[in-house]
mmCIF file of C-alpha atoms in Angstrom:
data_model
loop_
_atom_site.group_PDB
_atom_site.id
_atom_site.type_symbol
_atom_site.label_atom_id
_atom_site.label_comp_id
_atom_site.label_asym_id
_atom_site.label_seq_id
_atom_site.Cartn_x
_atom_site.Cartn_y
_atom_site.Cartn_z
ATOM 1 C CA MET A 4 103.308 182.755 -59.283
ATOM 2 C CA LEU A 5 102.994 184.461 -62.647
ATOM 3 C CA ALA A 6 104.279 182.339 -65.490
ATOM 4 C CA ALA A 7 106.915 183.710 -67.862
ATOM 5 C CA PRO A 8 107.288 181.465 -70.944
ATOM 6 C CA ALA A 9 110.776 181.668 -72.410
ATOM 7 C CA TYR A 10 109.542 181.623 -76.023
ATOM 8 C CA ALA A 11 107.374 184.714 -75.710
ATOM 9 C CA SER A 12 108.461 188.334 -75.701
ATOM 10 C CA LYS A 13 107.213 191.045 -73.371
ATOM 11 C CA LYS A 14 104.786 193.692 -74.584
ATOM 12 C CA LEU A 15 103.317 196.474 -72.479
ATOM 13 C CA PHE A 16 99.643 196.307 -71.572
ATOM 14 C CA ASN A 17 98.371 199.788 -70.650
ATOM 15 C CA LEU A 18 95.571 200.418 -68.181
ATOM 16 C CA SER A 19 94.404 204.018 -67.725
ATOM 17 C CA LEU A 20 92.178 204.734 -64.729
ATOM 18 C CA PRO A 21 90.402 208.020 -63.959
ATOM 19 C CA VAL A 22 90.727 209.374 -60.464
ATOM 20 C CA ILE A 23 87.166 208.275 -59.694
ATOM 21 C CA SER A 24 88.189 204.605 -59.834
ATOM 22 C CA PRO A 25 87.926 202.891 -56.421
ATOM 23 C CA VAL A 26 91.180 201.084 -57.247
ATOM 24 C CA LEU A 27 92.762 204.352 -56.051
ATOM 25 C CA GLN A 28 92.305 204.792 -52.313
ATOM 26 C CA PHE A 29 92.507 208.304 -50.813
ATOM 27 C CA SER A 30 93.068 209.559 -47.305
ATOM 28 C CA GLY A 31 93.274 213.070 -45.948
ATOM 29 C CA SER A 32 91.229 216.127 -46.878
ATOM 30 C CA ILE A 33 89.483 216.058 -50.253
ATOM 31 C CA SER A 34 88.254 219.567 -50.892
ATOM 32 C CA GLU A 35 86.535 219.126 -54.250
ATOM 33 C CA THR A 36 85.589 216.275 -56.563
ATOM 34 C CA TYR A 37 84.493 216.545 -60.171
ATOM 35 C CA ASP A 38 83.686 213.932 -62.791
ATOM 36 C CA THR A 39 84.079 215.438 -66.230
ATOM 37 C CA GLY A 40 84.667 214.666 -69.867
ATOM 38 C CA GLY A 41 83.014 211.967 -71.965
ATOM 39 C CA ASP A 42 81.780 209.894 -69.026
ATOM 40 C CA TRP A 43 79.880 212.768 -67.473
ATOM 41 C CA VAL A 44 76.066 212.692 -67.661
ATOM 42 C CA GLY A 45 73.448 214.775 -65.914
ATOM 43 C CA GLN A 46 72.694 218.401 -65.163
ATOM 44 C CA GLY A 47 75.018 221.366 -65.286
ATOM 45 C CA THR A 48 78.111 222.078 -67.353
ATOM 46 C CA PRO A 49 81.109 219.815 -66.726
ATOM 47 C CA LEU A 50 84.636 221.167 -66.541
ATOM 48 C CA THR A 51 86.947 220.562 -69.484
ATOM 49 C CA GLY A 52 89.226 217.555 -69.240
ATOM 50 C CA ASP A 53 89.282 214.299 -67.319
ATOM 51 C CA SER A 54 88.003 213.413 -63.888
ATOM 52 C CA ILE A 55 89.872 215.551 -61.365
ATOM 53 C CA ARG A 56 90.099 215.747 -57.621
ATOM 54 C CA ARG A 57 91.656 218.581 -55.663
ATOM 55 C CA LEU A 58 93.369 217.461 -52.506
ATOM 56 C CA ASP A 59 95.029 219.230 -49.582
ATOM 57 C CA GLU A 60 97.486 217.331 -47.395
ATOM 58 C CA TYR A 61 96.422 214.031 -48.940
ATOM 59 C CA SER A 62 97.839 210.621 -49.641
ATOM 60 C CA THR A 63 96.840 208.215 -52.389
ATOM 61 C CA THR A 64 97.428 204.455 -52.212
ATOM 62 C CA ILE A 65 97.204 201.827 -54.936
ATOM 63 C CA ASP A 66 97.991 198.113 -54.935
ATOM 64 C CA PHE A 67 99.127 197.188 -58.427
ATOM 65 C CA ALA A 68 101.152 194.685 -60.390
ATOM 66 C CA GLY A 69 103.019 196.301 -63.213
ATOM 67 C CA THR A 70 106.252 197.478 -64.708
ATOM 68 C CA ASN A 71 105.745 201.206 -64.431
ATOM 69 C CA ILE A 72 103.103 203.596 -63.160
ATOM 70 C CA GLN A 73 102.361 207.303 -63.506
ATOM 71 C CA PHE A 74 100.089 209.424 -61.337
ATOM 72 C CA LEU A 75 98.700 212.103 -63.637
ATOM 73 C CA GLY A 76 97.732 215.671 -62.755
ATOM 74 C CA ASN A 77 99.295 219.003 -61.861
ATOM 75 C CA ALA A 78 99.545 221.572 -59.094
ATOM 76 C CA SER A 79 98.505 225.178 -58.638
ATOM 77 C CA ASP A 80 102.128 225.957 -57.796
ATOM 78 C CA THR A 81 105.267 223.989 -57.042
ATOM 79 C CA SER A 82 104.281 221.169 -54.709
ATOM 80 C CA VAL A 83 106.460 218.611 -52.969
ATOM 81 C CA VAL A 84 105.296 215.006 -53.214
ATOM 82 C CA SER A 85 106.800 211.997 -51.459
ATOM 83 C CA VAL A 86 106.533 208.549 -53.032
ATOM 84 C CA SER A 87 107.067 205.125 -51.468
ATOM 85 C CA TYR A 88 106.836 201.703 -53.086
ATOM 86 C CA GLY A 89 108.652 198.489 -52.362
ATOM 87 C CA GLN A 90 111.946 199.401 -50.698
ATOM 88 C CA TRP A 91 112.175 202.752 -52.441
ATOM 89 C CA GLN A 92 111.239 206.241 -51.283
ATOM 90 C CA TYR A 93 111.857 209.521 -52.994
ATOM 91 C CA VAL A 94 110.685 213.132 -53.003
ATOM 92 C CA THR A 95 109.756 215.012 -56.147
ATOM 93 C CA GLU A 96 108.175 218.299 -57.188
ATOM 94 C CA THR A 97 105.211 218.866 -59.458
ATOM 95 C CA SER A 98 103.962 222.104 -60.961
ATOM 96 C CA ALA A 99 101.234 223.564 -63.124
ATOM 97 C CA ASN A 100 103.421 222.843 -66.167
ATOM 98 C CA SER A 101 103.757 219.136 -65.400
ATOM 99 C CA SER A 102 101.238 216.425 -66.270
ATOM 100 C CA VAL A 103 102.833 213.771 -64.022
ATOM 101 C CA ILE A 104 102.643 213.968 -60.228
ATOM 102 C CA ALA A 105 104.738 210.891 -59.506
ATOM 103 C CA ALA A 106 106.119 207.870 -61.350
ATOM 104 C CA ALA A 107 107.802 204.533 -60.654
ATOM 105 C CA GLN A 108 109.657 202.087 -62.907
ATOM 106 C CA SER A 109 110.398 198.445 -62.166
ATOM 107 C CA ASN A 110 112.466 197.409 -65.191
ATOM 108 C CA LEU A 111 109.869 195.218 -66.916
ATOM 109 C CA THR A 112 109.597 192.743 -64.073
ATOM 110 C CA TYR A 113 106.482 191.307 -62.485
ATOM 111 C CA ALA A 114 106.000 192.554 -58.957
ATOM 112 C CA TRP A 115 103.170 193.618 -56.685
ATOM 113 C CA TYR A 116 103.573 196.970 -54.993
ATOM 114 C CA GLU A 117 101.674 199.167 -52.637
ATOM 115 C CA MET A 118 102.509 202.654 -53.839
ATOM 116 C CA VAL A 119 101.738 205.658 -51.642
ATOM 117 C CA VAL A 120 101.903 209.227 -52.961
ATOM 118 C CA THR A 121 101.684 211.951 -50.298
ATOM 119 C CA GLN A 122 101.569 215.729 -50.685
ATOM 120 C CA THR A 123 103.950 217.165 -48.105
ATOM 121 C CA ASN A 124 103.341 220.900 -48.384
ATOM 122 C CA SER A 125 99.809 222.135 -47.714
ATOM 123 C CA ASP A 126 100.050 225.635 -49.209
ATOM 124 C CA THR A 127 99.323 224.425 -52.755
ATOM 125 C CA ASP A 128 96.622 222.269 -54.322
ATOM 126 C CA VAL A 129 97.362 219.125 -56.289
ATOM 127 C CA TRP A 130 94.882 218.248 -59.029
ATOM 128 C CA MET A 131 94.937 214.538 -59.788
ATOM 129 C CA THR A 132 93.416 213.266 -63.035
ATOM 130 C CA GLY A 133 94.149 209.558 -62.882
ATOM 131 C CA VAL A 134 96.797 206.901 -63.164
ATOM 132 C CA ASP A 135 98.471 205.013 -66.026
ATOM 133 C CA ILE A 136 99.760 201.501 -65.307
ATOM 134 C CA ASN A 137 101.861 199.500 -67.775
ATOM 135 C CA THR A 138 102.306 195.772 -67.267
ATOM 136 C CA ALA A 139 104.770 193.706 -69.317
ATOM 137 C CA LEU A 140 102.945 190.543 -70.346
ATOM 138 C CA GLU A 141 104.491 187.586 -72.111
ATOM 139 C CA THR A 142 102.864 187.284 -75.536
ATOM 140 C CA GLU A 143 103.386 185.797 -78.990
ATOM 141 C CA PHE A 144 101.412 188.632 -80.593
ATOM 142 C CA ASP A 145 102.901 191.807 -82.046
ATOM 143 C CA SER A 146 100.778 193.784 -79.586
ATOM 144 C CA ILE A 147 98.671 192.942 -76.569
ATOM 145 C CA TRP A 148 95.774 194.544 -78.411
ATOM 146 C CA ASP A 149 96.119 191.877 -81.137
ATOM 147 C CA ALA A 150 95.546 189.154 -78.553
ATOM 148 C CA PRO A 151 92.021 187.757 -78.183
ATOM 149 C CA ASN A 152 89.804 188.920 -75.360
ATOM 150 C CA ARG A 153 86.376 188.003 -74.081
ATOM 151 C CA THR A 154 83.783 189.961 -72.103
ATOM 152 C CA GLU A 155 81.082 188.384 -69.969
ATOM 153 C CA ALA A 156 78.332 190.841 -68.982
ATOM 154 C CA VAL A 157 76.343 190.029 -65.849
ATOM 155 C CA VAL A 158 72.980 190.925 -67.417
ATOM 156 C CA ASP A 159 71.488 191.627 -70.850
ATOM 157 C CA SER A 160 69.186 194.435 -72.023
ATOM 158 C CA LEU A 161 66.108 192.401 -71.003
ATOM 159 C CA GLY A 162 67.345 192.061 -67.446
ATOM 160 C CA ASP A 163 68.194 188.369 -67.796
ATOM 161 C CA LYS A 164 71.213 187.328 -65.739
ATOM 162 C CA ASN A 165 74.207 185.653 -67.370
ATOM 163 C CA GLU A 166 74.582 182.034 -66.232
ATOM 164 C CA PHE A 167 78.359 182.489 -66.339
ATOM 165 C CA PHE A 168 77.966 184.151 -62.910
ATOM 166 C CA TYR A 169 76.434 182.805 -59.703
ATOM 167 C CA PHE A 170 74.445 185.406 -57.764
ATOM 168 C CA TYR A 171 73.526 185.367 -54.091
ATOM 169 C CA GLY A 172 71.426 187.858 -52.157
ATOM 170 C CA GLN A 173 69.821 190.998 -53.563
ATOM 171 C CA TRP A 174 70.834 192.179 -57.034
ATOM 172 C CA ALA A 175 68.729 194.896 -58.694
ATOM 173 C CA TYR A 176 68.738 195.357 -62.486
ATOM 174 C CA ASN A 177 69.510 198.840 -63.797
ATOM 175 C CA ALA A 178 69.406 199.537 -67.538
ATOM 176 C CA SER A 179 71.107 202.935 -67.469
ATOM 177 C CA ILE A 180 73.619 205.061 -65.646
ATOM 178 C CA GLY A 181 73.234 208.731 -64.787
ATOM 179 C CA SER A 182 73.811 211.341 -62.161
ATOM 180 C CA VAL A 183 71.607 211.814 -59.106
ATOM 181 C CA PRO A 184 69.125 213.487 -58.785
ATOM 182 C CA SER A 185 69.022 214.092 -62.540
ATOM 183 C CA PRO A 186 67.053 211.458 -64.478
ATOM 184 C CA VAL A 187 69.280 211.991 -67.523
ATOM 185 C CA GLY A 188 71.411 208.957 -68.282
ATOM 186 C CA ARG A 189 72.525 206.531 -70.956
ATOM 187 C CA PRO A 190 72.155 202.782 -71.499
ATOM 188 C CA TYR A 191 74.443 200.683 -69.297
ATOM 189 C CA ASN A 192 73.038 197.324 -68.241
ATOM 190 C CA HIS A 193 74.314 196.358 -64.805
ATOM 191 C CA LEU A 194 73.296 194.817 -61.491
ATOM 192 C CA VAL A 195 73.496 196.720 -58.213
ATOM 193 C CA GLY A 196 74.153 194.673 -55.109
ATOM 194 C CA SER A 197 72.882 195.455 -51.626
ATOM 195 C CA GLY A 198 72.624 193.828 -48.233
ATOM 196 C CA ASP A 199 74.337 190.446 -48.210
ATOM 197 C CA ALA A 200 74.698 190.271 -51.995
ATOM 198 C CA TYR A 201 77.730 188.594 -53.524
ATOM 199 C CA LEU A 202 78.615 186.822 -56.739
ATOM 200 C CA ASN A 203 81.259 184.446 -57.973
ATOM 201 C CA PHE A 204 82.612 183.260 -61.312
ATOM 202 C CA ASN A 205 85.495 181.208 -62.707
ATOM 203 C CA VAL A 206 88.213 182.854 -64.783
ATOM 204 C CA PRO A 207 88.816 181.060 -68.112
ATOM 205 C CA GLN A 208 92.145 179.256 -68.270
ATOM 206 C CA ASN A 209 94.856 181.036 -70.316
ATOM 207 C CA THR A 210 93.741 184.443 -68.993
ATOM 208 C CA SER A 211 96.700 186.814 -68.656
ATOM 209 C CA PHE A 212 94.825 189.897 -67.440
ATOM 210 C CA ILE A 213 91.384 190.537 -65.950
ATOM 211 C CA ILE A 214 89.374 193.751 -65.695
ATOM 212 C CA ILE A 215 86.093 193.879 -63.746
ATOM 213 C CA ASN A 216 83.888 196.842 -64.683
ATOM 214 C CA GLY A 217 80.946 198.279 -62.829
ATOM 215 C CA THR A 218 79.534 201.393 -61.210
ATOM 216 C CA VAL A 219 80.065 203.401 -58.041
ATOM 217 C CA GLY A 220 77.198 205.356 -56.536
ATOM 218 C CA TYR A 221 76.910 208.912 -55.338
ATOM 219 C CA LEU A 222 76.763 207.754 -51.690
ATOM 220 C CA GLY A 223 80.113 205.988 -51.927
ATOM 221 C CA GLY A 224 80.438 202.384 -50.911
ATOM 222 C CA HIS A 225 82.776 199.491 -50.289
ATOM 223 C CA TYR A 226 83.274 195.958 -51.593
ATOM 224 C CA ASN A 227 85.805 193.117 -51.551
ATOM 225 C CA VAL A 228 87.339 191.102 -54.381
ATOM 226 C CA THR A 229 88.760 187.689 -53.411
ATOM 227 C CA LEU A 230 90.669 185.306 -55.684
ATOM 228 C CA ASP A 231 91.197 181.589 -55.115
ATOM 229 C CA PRO A 232 94.018 180.739 -55.455
ATOM 230 C CA PRO A 233 95.406 184.067 -54.198
ATOM 231 C CA LEU A 234 97.628 186.140 -56.446
ATOM 232 C CA SER A 235 101.355 185.843 -55.787
ATOM 233 C CA GLY A 236 103.986 188.526 -55.511
ATOM 234 C CA THR A 237 107.287 188.052 -57.310
ATOM 235 C CA GLN A 238 110.817 188.641 -56.141
ATOM 236 C CA ASP A 239 112.294 191.799 -57.607
ATOM 237 C CA TYR A 240 115.750 192.327 -56.148
ATOM 238 C CA THR A 241 115.914 195.902 -57.377
ATOM 239 C CA LEU A 242 112.758 197.222 -55.766
ATOM 240 C CA GLY A 243 111.537 194.539 -53.422
ATOM 241 C CA SER A 244 108.017 193.147 -53.717
ATOM 242 C CA GLU A 245 104.815 193.114 -51.741
ATOM 243 C CA SER A 246 102.354 190.302 -51.136
ATOM 244 C CA PRO A 247 99.055 191.081 -52.830
ATOM 245 C CA PRO A 248 96.176 191.484 -50.386
ATOM 246 C CA ASN A 249 93.432 188.865 -50.382
ATOM 247 C CA PRO A 250 90.734 189.970 -50.258
ATOM 248 C CA PHE A 251 91.264 193.293 -51.981
ATOM 249 C CA THR A 252 89.146 195.878 -50.114
ATOM 250 C CA PHE A 253 87.945 198.974 -51.957
ATOM 251 C CA ASN A 254 86.063 202.087 -50.885
ATOM 252 C CA SER A 255 84.368 204.021 -53.657
ATOM 253 C CA GLU A 256 83.572 207.715 -53.713
ATOM 254 C CA SER A 257 81.761 209.636 -56.422
ATOM 255 C CA ARG A 258 79.783 212.857 -56.724
ATOM 256 C CA TRP A 259 77.277 210.880 -58.815
ATOM 257 C CA GLU A 260 76.817 207.401 -60.236
ATOM 258 C CA SER A 261 79.768 206.660 -62.519
ATOM 259 C CA GLU A 262 81.317 203.837 -64.487
ATOM 260 C CA ALA A 263 84.437 202.462 -62.841
ATOM 261 C CA VAL A 264 87.041 199.744 -63.045
ATOM 262 C CA LEU A 265 86.308 197.760 -59.886
ATOM 263 C CA PHE A 266 89.363 195.501 -60.155
ATOM 264 C CA ALA A 267 92.249 194.839 -62.555
ATOM 265 C CA ALA A 268 95.241 192.499 -62.306
ATOM 266 C CA PRO A 269 97.609 190.274 -64.306
ATOM 267 C CA LEU A 270 96.963 186.582 -63.732
ATOM 268 C CA ASP A 271 98.874 183.338 -64.093
ATOM 269 C CA PRO A 272 97.473 181.885 -67.355
ATOM 270 C CA THR A 273 98.036 178.321 -66.099
ATOM 271 C CA GLU A 274 95.751 178.796 -63.084
ATOM 272 C CA GLU A 275 91.978 178.529 -62.855
ATOM 273 C CA TYR A 276 90.764 181.235 -60.494
ATOM 274 C CA ASP A 277 87.498 181.551 -58.629
ATOM 275 C CA VAL A 278 86.566 185.197 -58.076
ATOM 276 C CA ILE A 279 84.154 186.441 -55.406
ATOM 277 C CA ILE A 280 82.827 189.996 -55.132
ATOM 278 C CA ASP A 281 81.215 190.544 -51.739
ATOM 279 C CA ASN A 282 80.974 192.717 -48.623
ATOM 280 C CA ILE A 283 78.995 195.197 -50.686
ATOM 281 C CA ASP A 284 77.597 198.278 -48.963
ATOM 282 C CA THR A 285 74.017 197.947 -47.791
ATOM 283 C CA ASP A 286 72.864 201.152 -49.528
ATOM 284 C CA GLY A 287 73.269 199.725 -53.032
ATOM 285 C CA SER A 288 76.174 201.930 -54.088
ATOM 286 C CA VAL A 289 78.203 199.342 -56.023
ATOM 287 C CA GLY A 290 77.124 197.803 -59.328
ATOM 288 C CA VAL A 291 78.735 195.186 -61.566
ATOM 289 C CA TYR A 292 78.721 195.345 -65.376
ATOM 290 C CA GLY A 293 80.934 192.355 -66.168
ATOM 291 C CA ALA A 294 84.448 191.006 -66.581
ATOM 292 C CA THR A 295 86.860 191.128 -69.522
ATOM 293 C CA PHE A 296 89.544 188.469 -69.936
ATOM 294 C CA TYR A 297 92.679 189.003 -72.063
ATOM 295 C CA PHE A 298 94.545 185.999 -73.514
ATOM 296 C CA ALA A 299 98.117 187.127 -74.221
ATOM 297 C CA THR A 300 99.799 183.755 -74.870
ATOM 298 C CA ASN A 301 97.217 181.122 -75.817
ATOM 299 C CA PRO A 302 93.716 181.108 -77.297
ATOM 300 C CA PRO A 303 90.905 181.341 -74.764
ATOM 301 C CA SER A 304 89.582 178.105 -73.405
ATOM 302 C CA SER A 305 86.240 177.153 -74.934
ATOM 303 C CA ASN A 306 82.880 176.407 -73.352
ATOM 304 C CA VAL A 307 83.923 177.881 -70.028
ATOM 305 C CA THR A 308 81.282 177.774 -67.330
ATOM 306 C CA SER A 309 81.399 178.756 -63.684
ATOM 307 C CA THR A 310 80.655 176.636 -60.650
ATOM 308 C CA PRO A 311 79.113 177.847 -57.397
ATOM 309 C CA SER A 312 81.597 178.980 -54.804
ATOM 310 C CA PRO A 313 82.348 176.027 -52.482
ATOM 311 C CA GLY A 314 81.898 178.241 -49.463
ATOM 312 C CA HIS A 315 81.477 181.807 -48.347
ATOM 313 C CA PRO A 316 82.305 183.359 -44.999
#
């Protein structure tokens, strides 16, 4: 269970995800998908703004641990949206003048939730741009951004793999990212898994939050993220809590190859986690850039190395 030291105060850690992130899972009819703004590369002229997705009669699901969450976007006209998370359900309206489709607040408590946002009237379009998640982390620093962090990349610019990670199966080195079929791209060293590929690594002790970055391909794809020990839900008597899934299963979808947050979660800083990324699509649609660890309460542990996973199904 997540630790909450009495001597530390809570500060909000913000994570902003574009709609292209596979952390957001969609169902229903997706009529158009665009990837725009600063992350866009390739041919044609991108639309102005962030990544957007127009959906008709859709639902969006996210498993998250946080204190509040906002689904960002707007509608072509007044649209009714139903929201469920924990023990709560409510109905709200969004319009072209609003930048928030739906929101939830959990009073600065740790809890895991599965939040589902569903459009209930099909005569209008909802344009979703992304999601903002705030998590209250215990910290001695004035800001979470003052706390130390550490990034381990899976591969360097020469294609040499980082010994912090253990790799199994087929991993192909790619030095850039760009849209397909355009050859235009930009440097972004990553490894693309295919077939029976999987990797594992150990999270440094004292880690309060982890973000795994990578790529999703234009063909879509799926992958799993498993943590040992599993993450724990917490009891929130106001909203109720959910048990985090293990493994986390994600399905990616992109009009072209794009950077993406593959996984993000608060962790118990007293635990030492083993992380496995596996069940990757056979068409090579999922790539891994690396993992970033945030140390909100204590300095990072030094000389951290990973050990091979003791077993794999």
